[in-house]
Short mmCIF file of C-alpha atoms in Angstrom, two decimals:
data_model
loop_
_atom_site.label_atom_id
_atom_site.label_comp_id
_atom_site.label_asym_id
_atom_site.label_seq_id
_atom_site.Cartn_x
_atom_site.Cartn_y
_atom_site.Cartn_z
CA MET A 1 -19.11 -17.34 3.23
CA THR A 2 -16.45 -14.94 1.99
CA THR A 3 -12.84 -16.01 1.48
CA THR A 4 -11.89 -13.80 4.45
CA LEU A 5 -13.84 -16.06 6.82
CA SER A 6 -12.44 -19.24 5.18
CA MET A 7 -8.94 -17.89 5.76
CA LEU A 8 -9.65 -17.18 9.44
CA GLU A 9 -11.14 -20.66 9.85
CA THR A 10 -8.09 -22.38 8.34
CA HIS A 11 -5.60 -20.20 10.28
CA PRO A 12 -3.66 -22.23 12.91
CA ARG A 13 -4.21 -19.54 15.58
CA ARG A 14 -7.49 -18.39 17.00
CA ALA A 15 -7.99 -14.63 16.78
CA ASP A 16 -8.69 -12.57 19.94
CA VAL A 17 -12.29 -11.96 18.84
CA ASP A 18 -15.11 -13.97 17.25
CA ARG A 19 -14.09 -15.02 13.73
CA THR A 20 -17.33 -14.12 11.96
CA ARG A 21 -17.18 -10.65 13.46
CA LEU A 22 -13.50 -10.18 12.60
CA ALA A 23 -14.05 -11.34 9.01
CA ALA A 24 -16.93 -8.87 8.66
CA ALA A 25 -14.68 -6.07 9.97
CA ILE A 26 -11.88 -6.91 7.51
CA ASP A 27 -14.39 -7.06 4.63
CA SER A 28 -15.85 -3.70 5.65
CA LEU A 29 -12.38 -2.09 5.80
CA ASN A 30 -11.38 -3.45 2.40
CA ALA A 31 -14.70 -2.38 0.86
CA CYS A 32 -14.27 1.13 2.32
CA ALA A 33 -10.69 1.34 0.97
CA GLU A 34 -11.87 0.38 -2.52
CA THR A 35 -14.86 2.76 -2.37
CA CYS A 36 -12.66 5.68 -1.30
CA THR A 37 -10.12 4.98 -4.07
CA ALA A 38 -12.98 4.98 -6.59
CA CYS A 39 -14.60 8.09 -5.08
CA ALA A 40 -11.32 10.04 -5.31
CA ASP A 41 -11.12 9.21 -9.01
CA ALA A 42 -14.80 9.97 -9.66
CA CYS A 43 -14.42 13.37 -7.91
CA LEU A 44 -11.32 14.02 -10.02
CA SER A 45 -13.39 13.38 -13.16
CA GLU A 46 -16.21 15.81 -12.26
CA ASP A 47 -16.47 19.26 -13.84
CA ALA A 48 -16.76 20.58 -10.28
CA VAL A 49 -13.37 19.10 -9.30
CA ALA A 50 -12.21 22.42 -7.80
CA GLU A 51 -14.90 22.10 -5.08
CA LEU A 52 -13.98 18.49 -4.36
CA THR A 53 -10.24 18.71 -3.61
CA ARG A 54 -10.58 18.28 0.16
CA CYS A 55 -12.89 15.33 -0.48
CA ILE A 56 -10.30 13.74 -2.80
CA ALA A 57 -7.44 14.12 -0.30
CA LEU A 58 -9.58 12.68 2.53
CA ASN A 59 -10.63 9.79 0.26
CA LEU A 60 -6.97 9.00 -0.43
CA ASN A 61 -6.05 9.10 3.27
CA CYS A 62 -9.08 7.02 4.20
CA ALA A 63 -8.24 4.39 1.55
CA ASP A 64 -4.62 4.04 2.77
CA ILE A 65 -5.55 3.90 6.46
CA CYS A 66 -8.44 1.42 6.00
CA LEU A 67 -6.14 -0.81 4.01
CA ALA A 68 -3.32 -0.75 6.57
CA THR A 69 -5.93 -1.54 9.26
CA ALA A 70 -7.41 -4.48 7.30
CA ARG A 71 -3.93 -5.92 6.76
CA MET A 72 -3.04 -5.55 10.45
CA LEU A 73 -6.28 -7.31 11.49
CA SER A 74 -5.41 -10.15 9.08
CA ARG A 75 -2.11 -10.79 10.91
CA HIS A 76 -2.41 -12.83 14.09
CA ALA A 77 1.23 -13.90 14.32
CA GLY A 78 2.18 -10.56 15.85
CA GLU A 79 -1.15 -9.69 17.45
CA ASP A 80 -0.87 -6.83 19.94
CA GLY A 81 -3.93 -5.24 21.56
CA ALA A 82 -2.37 -1.79 21.95
CA ILE A 83 -1.45 -1.56 18.25
CA SER A 84 -4.87 -2.84 17.13
CA ARG A 85 -6.78 -0.40 19.32
CA SER A 86 -4.72 2.66 18.32
CA MET A 87 -4.98 1.83 14.58
CA LEU A 88 -8.72 1.20 14.86
CA GLU A 89 -9.09 4.58 16.58
CA ALA A 90 -7.08 6.35 13.87
CA CYS A 91 -9.15 4.54 11.25
CA ALA A 92 -12.45 5.52 12.89
CA THR A 93 -11.23 9.15 12.96
CA VAL A 94 -10.42 9.29 9.24
CA CYS A 95 -13.62 7.38 8.32
CA ARG A 96 -15.73 9.93 10.20
CA ALA A 97 -13.97 12.91 8.58
CA CYS A 98 -14.32 11.35 5.13
CA ALA A 99 -17.99 10.45 5.71
CA GLU A 100 -18.74 14.04 6.77
CA GLU A 101 -16.95 15.55 3.77
CA CYS A 102 -18.58 13.12 1.30
CA ALA A 103 -22.00 13.81 2.89
CA ARG A 104 -21.60 17.51 2.02
CA HIS A 105 -21.47 16.57 -1.69
CA ALA A 106 -23.91 13.65 -1.57
CA GLU A 107 -26.81 15.44 -3.21
CA ARG A 108 -24.93 16.41 -6.33
CA GLN A 109 -22.38 13.58 -6.47
CA GLN A 110 -23.93 10.11 -6.26
CA HIS A 111 -20.51 8.47 -5.72
CA CYS A 112 -20.03 10.66 -2.64
CA ARG A 113 -23.38 9.40 -1.29
CA VAL A 114 -22.30 5.76 -1.70
CA CYS A 115 -18.88 6.56 -0.23
CA ALA A 116 -20.30 8.43 2.79
CA GLU A 117 -22.33 5.32 3.66
CA ALA A 118 -19.30 3.03 3.31
CA CYS A 119 -17.22 5.31 5.57
CA ARG A 120 -19.96 5.65 8.20
CA SER A 121 -20.46 1.91 8.32
CA CYS A 122 -16.69 1.34 8.53
CA GLU A 123 -16.33 3.89 11.35
CA ARG A 124 -18.98 1.95 13.36
CA VAL A 125 -17.17 -1.35 12.71
CA CYS A 126 -13.86 0.14 13.95
CA ARG A 127 -15.42 1.59 17.12
CA ASP A 128 -17.22 -1.68 17.92
CA LEU A 129 -14.03 -3.67 17.45
CA VAL A 130 -12.05 -1.37 19.79
CA VAL A 131 -14.62 -2.20 22.50
CA ALA A 132 -14.54 -5.94 21.72
CA LEU A 133 -10.71 -5.97 21.89
CA ARG A 134 -10.59 -4.44 25.40
CA MET C 1 18.27 18.47 0.07
CA THR C 2 16.05 15.43 -0.50
CA THR C 3 13.26 15.43 -3.07
CA THR C 4 10.77 15.35 -0.18
CA LEU C 5 11.80 18.86 0.89
CA SER C 6 11.80 20.13 -2.73
CA MET C 7 8.24 18.87 -3.06
CA LEU C 8 7.13 20.66 0.13
CA GLU C 9 8.83 23.86 -1.05
CA THR C 10 7.06 23.81 -4.42
CA HIS C 11 3.66 22.88 -2.91
CA PRO C 12 1.13 25.75 -3.23
CA ARG C 13 0.01 25.32 0.40
CA ARG C 14 2.10 25.82 3.49
CA ALA C 15 2.04 22.83 5.84
CA ASP C 16 0.94 23.21 9.49
CA VAL C 17 4.52 22.66 10.71
CA ASP C 18 8.02 23.73 9.68
CA ARG C 19 8.84 22.25 6.24
CA THR C 20 12.34 21.00 7.03
CA ARG C 21 11.00 19.16 10.05
CA LEU C 22 8.04 17.71 8.15
CA ALA C 23 10.29 16.54 5.29
CA ALA C 24 12.60 14.84 7.82
CA ALA C 25 9.59 13.09 9.40
CA ILE C 26 8.31 11.82 6.03
CA ASP C 27 11.82 10.60 5.11
CA SER C 28 12.13 8.82 8.47
CA LEU C 29 8.75 7.10 8.01
CA ASN C 30 9.57 5.96 4.47
CA ALA C 31 13.01 4.70 5.57
CA CYS C 32 11.44 2.80 8.46
CA ALA C 33 8.83 1.24 6.13
CA GLU C 34 11.55 0.06 3.73
CA THR C 35 13.75 -1.23 6.58
CA CYS C 36 10.86 -3.21 8.10
CA THR C 37 9.95 -4.73 4.72
CA ALA C 38 13.59 -5.80 4.29
CA CYS C 39 13.87 -7.07 7.88
CA ALA C 40 10.75 -9.25 7.48
CA ASP C 41 12.33 -10.87 4.43
CA ALA C 42 15.76 -11.28 6.06
CA CYS C 43 14.12 -12.94 9.12
CA LEU C 44 12.19 -15.21 6.75
CA SER C 45 15.49 -16.27 5.17
CA GLU C 46 17.21 -17.17 8.47
CA ASP C 47 17.58 -20.80 9.61
CA ALA C 48 16.09 -19.61 12.90
CA VAL C 49 12.89 -18.40 11.17
CA ALA C 50 10.69 -20.27 13.69
CA GLU C 51 11.92 -17.96 16.47
CA LEU C 52 11.35 -14.85 14.37
CA THR C 53 7.69 -15.17 13.37
CA ARG C 54 6.40 -12.51 15.79
CA CYS C 55 9.18 -10.22 14.57
CA ILE C 56 8.16 -10.79 10.92
CA ALA C 57 4.48 -10.02 11.58
CA LEU C 58 5.36 -6.86 13.53
CA ASN C 59 7.73 -5.79 10.74
CA LEU C 60 4.93 -6.18 8.19
CA ASN C 61 2.47 -4.17 10.32
CA CYS C 62 5.08 -1.49 11.00
CA ALA C 63 5.91 -1.19 7.28
CA ASP C 64 2.24 -0.75 6.31
CA ILE C 65 1.46 1.74 9.08
CA CYS C 66 4.61 3.87 8.54
CA LEU C 67 3.81 4.03 4.87
CA ALA C 68 0.18 5.10 5.38
CA THR C 69 1.43 7.74 7.83
CA ALA C 70 4.07 9.09 5.40
CA ARG C 71 1.45 9.35 2.65
CA MET C 72 -1.00 11.13 4.94
CA LEU C 73 1.69 13.65 5.98
CA SER C 74 2.42 14.28 2.28
CA ARG C 75 -1.19 15.36 1.67
CA HIS C 76 -1.98 18.93 2.71
CA ALA C 77 -5.14 19.33 0.61
CA GLY C 78 -7.18 17.48 3.24
CA GLU C 79 -5.07 18.29 6.30
CA ASP C 80 -6.88 17.53 9.55
CA GLY C 81 -5.13 17.74 12.92
CA ALA C 82 -7.24 15.04 14.59
CA ILE C 83 -6.47 12.48 11.87
CA SER C 84 -2.75 13.35 11.83
CA ARG C 85 -2.40 13.06 15.59
CA SER C 86 -4.26 9.75 15.88
CA MET C 87 -2.28 8.18 13.00
CA LEU C 88 1.02 9.42 14.44
CA GLU C 89 0.06 7.89 17.80
CA ALA C 90 -0.81 4.54 16.18
CA CYS C 91 2.44 4.71 14.24
CA ALA C 92 4.51 5.46 17.38
CA THR C 93 2.82 2.47 19.08
CA VAL C 94 3.70 -0.01 16.32
CA CYS C 95 7.24 1.43 15.96
CA ARG C 96 7.87 0.91 19.68
CA ALA C 97 6.57 -2.69 19.62
CA CYS C 98 8.62 -3.49 16.53
CA ALA C 99 11.77 -1.86 17.99
CA GLU C 100 11.40 -3.91 21.19
CA GLU C 101 10.88 -7.18 19.33
CA CYS C 102 13.81 -6.51 16.93
CA ALA C 103 16.03 -5.55 19.89
CA ARG C 104 15.44 -9.03 21.37
CA HIS C 105 17.10 -10.57 18.27
CA ALA C 106 19.69 -7.84 17.66
CA GLU C 107 22.69 -9.76 18.92
CA ARG C 108 22.25 -12.70 16.59
CA GLN C 109 20.49 -10.96 13.68
CA GLN C 110 22.30 -7.88 12.41
CA HIS C 111 19.32 -6.81 10.27
CA CYS C 112 17.19 -6.74 13.44
CA ARG C 113 19.76 -4.41 15.04
CA VAL C 114 19.57 -1.98 12.11
CA CYS C 115 15.76 -2.25 12.07
CA ALA C 116 15.42 -1.68 15.83
CA GLU C 117 17.31 1.60 15.43
CA ALA C 118 15.16 2.70 12.48
CA CYS C 119 11.97 1.94 14.44
CA ARG C 120 13.17 3.70 17.60
CA SER C 121 14.17 6.79 15.65
CA CYS C 122 10.82 6.76 13.78
CA GLU C 123 8.87 6.40 17.05
CA ARG C 124 10.63 9.54 18.37
CA VAL C 125 9.85 11.46 15.17
CA CYS C 126 6.15 10.53 15.44
CA ARG C 127 5.90 11.53 19.11
CA ASP C 128 7.66 14.88 18.47
CA LEU C 129 5.35 15.64 15.55
CA VAL C 130 2.23 14.93 17.63
CA VAL C 131 3.43 17.61 20.06
CA ALA C 132 4.31 20.05 17.24
CA LEU C 133 0.85 19.58 15.68
CA ARG C 134 -1.07 20.48 18.86
CA MET W 1 -24.57 -5.57 -6.41
CA THR W 2 -21.26 -4.81 -4.72
CA THR W 3 -20.17 -1.28 -3.88
CA THR W 4 -17.48 -1.58 -6.58
CA LEU W 5 -20.16 -1.75 -9.29
CA SER W 6 -22.16 1.10 -7.69
CA MET W 7 -19.02 3.24 -7.78
CA LEU W 8 -18.42 2.47 -11.48
CA GLU W 9 -22.07 3.27 -12.26
CA THR W 10 -21.92 6.65 -10.52
CA HIS W 11 -18.52 7.58 -12.03
CA PRO W 12 -18.80 10.46 -14.54
CA ARG W 13 -16.58 8.64 -17.07
CA ARG W 14 -17.34 5.39 -18.81
CA ALA W 15 -14.57 2.82 -18.42
CA ASP W 16 -12.91 1.27 -21.49
CA VAL W 17 -14.58 -2.11 -20.79
CA ASP W 18 -17.97 -3.36 -19.65
CA ARG W 19 -18.67 -2.13 -16.09
CA THR W 20 -19.94 -5.42 -14.65
CA ARG W 21 -16.85 -7.18 -15.91
CA LEU W 22 -14.50 -4.48 -14.63
CA ALA W 23 -16.16 -4.48 -11.19
CA ALA W 24 -15.80 -8.27 -11.02
CA ALA W 25 -12.10 -7.97 -11.91
CA ILE W 26 -11.48 -5.32 -9.21
CA ASP W 27 -13.35 -7.47 -6.65
CA SER W 28 -11.31 -10.53 -7.63
CA LEU W 29 -8.02 -8.60 -7.28
CA ASN W 30 -8.96 -7.20 -3.87
CA ALA W 31 -10.12 -10.63 -2.66
CA CYS W 32 -6.85 -12.19 -3.86
CA ALA W 33 -4.81 -9.47 -2.09
CA GLU W 34 -6.67 -10.09 1.18
CA THR W 35 -6.38 -13.88 0.83
CA CYS W 36 -2.63 -13.68 0.18
CA THR W 37 -2.09 -11.37 3.18
CA ALA W 38 -3.99 -13.86 5.36
CA CYS W 39 -2.18 -16.88 3.86
CA ALA W 40 1.25 -15.32 4.58
CA ASP W 41 0.25 -14.91 8.22
CA ALA W 42 -1.26 -18.39 8.50
CA CYS W 43 1.92 -19.92 7.01
CA LEU W 44 3.96 -17.88 9.48
CA SER W 45 1.92 -19.39 12.33
CA GLU W 46 2.42 -23.03 11.25
CA ASP W 47 4.93 -25.31 13.01
CA ALA W 48 6.23 -26.09 9.52
CA VAL W 49 7.03 -22.41 8.83
CA ALA W 50 10.58 -23.27 7.68
CA GLU W 51 9.11 -25.14 4.65
CA LEU W 52 6.77 -22.26 3.84
CA THR W 53 9.13 -19.28 3.52
CA ARG W 54 9.02 -19.10 -0.28
CA CYS W 55 5.23 -19.34 -0.08
CA ILE W 56 5.12 -16.44 2.43
CA ALA W 57 7.33 -14.17 0.29
CA LEU W 58 5.28 -14.94 -2.83
CA ASN W 59 2.05 -14.29 -0.89
CA LEU W 60 3.39 -10.87 0.17
CA ASN W 61 4.40 -9.95 -3.39
CA CYS W 62 1.10 -11.18 -4.79
CA ALA W 63 -0.86 -9.16 -2.21
CA ASP W 64 1.01 -5.92 -3.03
CA ILE W 65 0.81 -6.38 -6.81
CA CYS W 66 -2.91 -7.36 -6.84
CA LEU W 67 -3.67 -4.33 -4.72
CA ALA W 68 -1.74 -1.90 -6.95
CA THR W 69 -3.54 -3.42 -9.95
CA ALA W 70 -7.01 -3.07 -8.35
CA ARG W 71 -6.29 0.57 -7.52
CA MET W 72 -5.06 1.30 -11.04
CA LEU W 73 -8.22 -0.28 -12.55
CA SER W 74 -10.32 1.92 -10.22
CA ARG W 75 -8.78 5.08 -11.69
CA HIS W 76 -10.27 6.18 -15.00
CA ALA W 77 -9.07 9.81 -14.89
CA GLY W 78 -5.61 8.75 -16.10
CA GLU W 79 -6.59 5.63 -18.03
CA ASP W 80 -3.81 4.38 -20.29
CA GLY W 81 -4.05 1.06 -22.13
CA ALA W 82 -0.29 0.40 -22.15
CA ILE W 83 -0.01 0.80 -18.37
CA SER W 84 -3.11 -1.33 -17.71
CA ARG W 85 -1.94 -4.16 -19.95
CA SER W 86 1.60 -4.29 -18.55
CA MET W 87 0.37 -4.24 -14.92
CA LEU W 88 -2.23 -6.93 -15.66
CA GLU W 89 0.51 -9.08 -17.21
CA ALA W 90 2.79 -8.60 -14.20
CA CYS W 91 -0.15 -9.40 -11.94
CA ALA W 92 -1.03 -12.58 -13.87
CA THR W 93 2.64 -13.65 -13.60
CA VAL W 94 2.78 -13.30 -9.81
CA CYS W 95 -0.69 -14.86 -9.36
CA ARG W 96 0.43 -17.94 -11.32
CA ALA W 97 3.68 -18.31 -9.33
CA CYS W 98 1.81 -17.89 -6.04
CA ALA W 99 -0.92 -20.36 -7.08
CA GLU W 100 1.71 -22.96 -8.01
CA GLU W 101 3.61 -22.54 -4.74
CA CYS W 102 0.42 -22.64 -2.63
CA ALA W 103 -0.76 -25.74 -4.53
CA ARG W 104 2.40 -27.57 -3.42
CA HIS W 105 1.29 -27.16 0.23
CA ALA W 106 -2.46 -27.48 -0.33
CA GLU W 107 -2.81 -30.97 1.07
CA ARG W 108 -1.33 -30.16 4.44
CA GLN W 109 -2.23 -26.47 4.70
CA GLN W 110 -5.91 -25.75 4.09
CA HIS W 111 -5.27 -21.97 3.86
CA CYS W 112 -2.86 -22.65 0.97
CA ARG W 113 -5.61 -24.60 -0.81
CA VAL W 114 -8.04 -21.66 -0.51
CA CYS W 115 -5.28 -19.21 -1.53
CA ALA W 116 -4.21 -21.28 -4.58
CA GLU W 117 -7.80 -21.10 -5.85
CA ALA W 118 -8.02 -17.33 -5.30
CA CYS W 119 -4.72 -16.80 -7.16
CA ARG W 120 -5.68 -19.07 -10.05
CA SER W 121 -9.01 -17.34 -10.45
CA CYS W 122 -7.33 -13.92 -10.28
CA GLU W 123 -4.73 -14.91 -12.87
CA ARG W 124 -7.56 -15.86 -15.26
CA VAL W 125 -9.33 -12.53 -14.63
CA CYS W 126 -6.12 -10.60 -15.41
CA ARG W 127 -5.43 -12.51 -18.64
CA ASP W 128 -9.04 -12.08 -19.83
CA LEU W 129 -8.92 -8.35 -19.12
CA VAL W 130 -5.65 -7.91 -21.08
CA VAL W 131 -7.48 -9.37 -24.11
CA ALA W 132 -10.58 -7.22 -23.52
CA LEU W 133 -8.43 -4.05 -23.28
CA ARG W 134 -6.71 -4.59 -26.63
CA MET H 1 25.43 4.35 3.09
CA THR H 2 21.63 4.28 3.25
CA THR H 3 19.74 1.85 5.47
CA THR H 4 18.61 0.03 2.31
CA LEU H 5 22.18 -1.05 1.58
CA SER H 6 22.81 -1.99 5.25
CA MET H 7 19.74 -4.22 5.10
CA LEU H 8 20.94 -5.95 1.91
CA GLU H 9 24.38 -6.46 3.47
CA THR H 10 22.95 -8.08 6.60
CA HIS H 11 20.46 -10.25 4.66
CA PRO H 12 21.34 -13.97 4.85
CA ARG H 13 20.78 -14.46 1.10
CA ARG H 14 22.72 -12.83 -1.69
CA ALA H 15 20.52 -11.02 -4.20
CA ASP H 16 20.62 -11.93 -7.92
CA VAL H 17 22.33 -8.61 -8.76
CA ASP H 18 25.05 -6.41 -7.27
CA ARG H 19 23.91 -5.11 -3.86
CA THR H 20 24.94 -1.45 -4.32
CA ARG H 21 23.03 -1.34 -7.57
CA LEU H 22 19.95 -3.04 -6.11
CA ALA H 23 19.93 -0.70 -3.09
CA ALA H 24 20.14 2.32 -5.43
CA ALA H 25 17.20 0.95 -7.45
CA ILE H 26 15.05 0.42 -4.33
CA ASP H 27 15.91 3.94 -3.10
CA SER H 28 15.02 5.42 -6.50
CA LEU H 29 11.65 3.59 -6.54
CA ASN H 30 10.76 4.70 -3.01
CA ALA H 31 11.81 8.30 -3.77
CA CYS H 32 9.69 8.28 -6.94
CA ALA H 33 6.69 6.89 -5.01
CA GLU H 34 6.98 9.65 -2.39
CA THR H 35 7.49 12.36 -5.04
CA CYS H 36 4.41 11.22 -7.00
CA THR H 37 2.26 11.14 -3.83
CA ALA H 38 3.39 14.70 -3.06
CA CYS H 39 2.92 15.87 -6.67
CA ALA H 40 -0.67 14.53 -6.75
CA ASP H 41 -1.46 16.57 -3.64
CA ALA H 42 0.33 19.70 -4.90
CA CYS H 43 -1.60 19.49 -8.20
CA LEU H 44 -4.81 19.06 -6.21
CA SER H 45 -4.01 22.29 -4.34
CA GLU H 46 -3.41 24.41 -7.46
CA ASP H 47 -6.04 26.84 -8.77
CA ALA H 48 -5.52 25.15 -12.14
CA VAL H 49 -6.53 21.73 -10.73
CA ALA H 50 -9.02 21.14 -13.58
CA GLU H 51 -6.11 21.00 -16.07
CA LEU H 52 -4.13 18.64 -13.85
CA THR H 53 -6.56 15.76 -13.29
CA ARG H 54 -4.84 13.34 -15.68
CA CYS H 55 -1.52 14.23 -14.01
CA ILE H 56 -2.99 13.50 -10.55
CA ALA H 57 -4.35 10.09 -11.56
CA LEU H 58 -1.05 9.12 -13.21
CA ASN H 59 0.84 10.30 -10.12
CA LEU H 60 -1.35 8.06 -7.94
CA ASN H 61 -0.85 5.03 -10.20
CA CYS H 62 2.90 5.67 -10.43
CA ALA H 63 3.19 5.95 -6.62
CA ASP H 64 1.37 2.64 -6.05
CA ILE H 65 3.28 0.74 -8.75
CA CYS H 66 6.73 2.09 -7.72
CA LEU H 67 6.00 1.11 -4.15
CA ALA H 68 4.88 -2.44 -5.00
CA THR H 69 8.04 -2.78 -7.15
CA ALA H 70 10.35 -1.54 -4.36
CA ARG H 71 8.77 -3.99 -1.91
CA MET H 72 9.11 -6.88 -4.36
CA LEU H 73 12.81 -6.05 -4.94
CA SER H 74 13.31 -6.04 -1.14
CA ARG H 75 12.08 -9.65 -0.89
CA HIS H 76 14.67 -12.28 -1.77
CA ALA H 77 12.98 -15.22 -0.03
CA GLY H 78 10.62 -15.68 -2.99
CA GLU H 79 12.83 -14.23 -5.72
CA ASP H 80 11.56 -15.07 -9.21
CA GLY H 81 13.10 -13.56 -12.33
CA ALA H 82 9.90 -13.65 -14.39
CA ILE H 83 7.93 -11.71 -11.75
CA SER H 84 10.73 -9.16 -11.25
CA ARG H 85 11.10 -8.48 -14.96
CA SER H 86 7.38 -8.10 -15.64
CA MET H 87 6.88 -5.76 -12.67
CA LEU H 88 9.93 -3.68 -13.65
CA GLU H 89 8.52 -3.39 -17.18
CA ALA H 90 5.11 -2.30 -15.87
CA CYS H 91 6.85 0.17 -13.56
CA ALA H 92 8.98 1.62 -16.39
CA THR H 93 5.78 2.03 -18.45
CA VAL H 94 3.93 4.02 -15.78
CA CYS H 95 7.06 6.07 -14.92
CA ARG H 96 7.42 7.12 -18.57
CA ALA H 97 3.74 8.08 -18.88
CA CYS H 98 3.88 10.04 -15.62
CA ALA H 99 7.15 11.77 -16.62
CA GLU H 100 5.63 12.83 -19.96
CA GLU H 101 2.46 14.17 -18.36
CA CYS H 102 4.38 16.03 -15.61
CA ALA H 103 6.74 17.48 -18.23
CA ARG H 104 3.74 19.08 -19.98
CA HIS H 105 3.07 21.14 -16.81
CA ALA H 106 6.69 21.64 -15.73
CA GLU H 107 6.94 25.28 -16.77
CA ARG H 108 4.02 26.46 -14.68
CA GLN H 109 4.12 23.86 -11.88
CA GLN H 110 7.53 23.52 -10.24
CA HIS H 111 6.48 20.33 -8.41
CA CYS H 112 5.69 18.74 -11.78
CA ARG H 113 9.22 19.60 -12.93
CA VAL H 114 10.78 17.88 -9.90
CA CYS H 115 8.40 14.93 -10.32
CA ALA H 116 9.11 14.53 -14.05
CA GLU H 117 12.81 14.19 -13.24
CA ALA H 118 12.17 11.62 -10.49
CA CYS H 119 9.97 9.56 -12.86
CA ARG H 120 12.45 9.72 -15.73
CA SER H 121 15.30 8.66 -13.50
CA CYS H 122 13.19 5.84 -12.05
CA GLU H 123 12.18 4.62 -15.53
CA ARG H 124 15.89 4.36 -16.44
CA VAL H 125 16.65 2.44 -13.23
CA CYS H 126 13.84 -0.06 -13.99
CA ARG H 127 14.95 -0.62 -17.61
CA ASP H 128 18.59 -1.11 -16.56
CA LEU H 129 17.58 -3.61 -13.89
CA VAL H 130 15.50 -5.66 -16.35
CA VAL H 131 18.65 -6.05 -18.46
CA ALA H 132 20.80 -6.90 -15.41
CA LEU H 133 18.30 -9.56 -14.30
CA ARG H 134 18.35 -11.44 -17.62
#
């Protein structure tokens, strides 16, 4: 059991969705944020950096948006379905764009391969949660 | 002229929208993020904190989302209309919810009055920019 | 193996410290940031919120500082020992203060008990890494 | 009068230092964070990006650390002199490193010239505030 699930289980309010599922979504968003931060820096350190600038900027946007989404999902005191759904949709949009860009470099840059998988998985998590929150 | 506009004017790429307008939007988002962070803490310091918990949580979400939006708008290297529009829509949604909640406390809490105005103005900026980016 | 370690292993630069250790530190910082964000919201949702306001503000500071530290440690392209050490010291300072405050509420608030442990463990990680980076 | 000062003036607690000075420090930190975010992206968009990678990584670290410091200074509910001083010292350290790196590129990259000034000014603000908080 991750700390994320422990925190949901000791929270005085019940979340709008199943706790195990919500904890998994938060963990996926935080892992994607960390992976994108690391991928931006790895791209920056490659000799081929000039070909990776769009990838770096998308990584930075994806990291910031995943993080803001994870924090929002961790806050139940101000829970609001409309905010959650619109942020999850924005997050799915940036995750898809980042996954596609990283996939273009995945053969030569191993970190982009790992990052593309993290973004694709996170996009799926966001889209599934939008449905569950309806 | 704020530093935000100087930075846009010295950036090697032209943004997708008028620079003065974009700089004003970024400044509005950053000001709203700071105001919401301060409002959350002021609410937390009030004797009536128990009535302000939803306001605090919305302030925290609004601060994080405005900030992620300002950062995204500051990055032109990975510019992508679909990401910009969906983040601006999520940001307008949280700004409206936060403005409405702060407005409910505006008579007794002066910081909520200032914050409601910042959120309302930021919501308008986000909605206008979505239209300009189409 | 977490994604954090995969990203360090596929990064073109070697970090200044052992990769497994660095990945564990980054994971600990991110987990502490998430736990503190969740603890702030859980405290905010308690009937006893008025007794927990200092705890909430420390949780919010600890979350932001742990996160900035994790991101800095994920960036090797601009690695600088003086910056790393001073941020790790600031991070250890806030982790200790947050752990102590959470511990005061740990008997009644289970989320504070979990959070105190996460902060204490993260403080240790930061102090050990300062030594390793010398 | 900026919104930052209005928020300090409507906050139920008095800060540990003069409000006008504290508001100016928060504004300087937020402006430096925004400038560094923009400078990282401008550097990324230059043909000479390969010579600017250390500058980009320092910009990203400086943006994150300035932001965490501004947020901490906006929170009086959990005010703690030891945390404030150690974060301000870490922030001054990264501002100096970023100012020095940006200054190396200031002749060819106008955005680095603007950013070097913002970082230098922010470093001074941090060092002055450490003294004022003693």
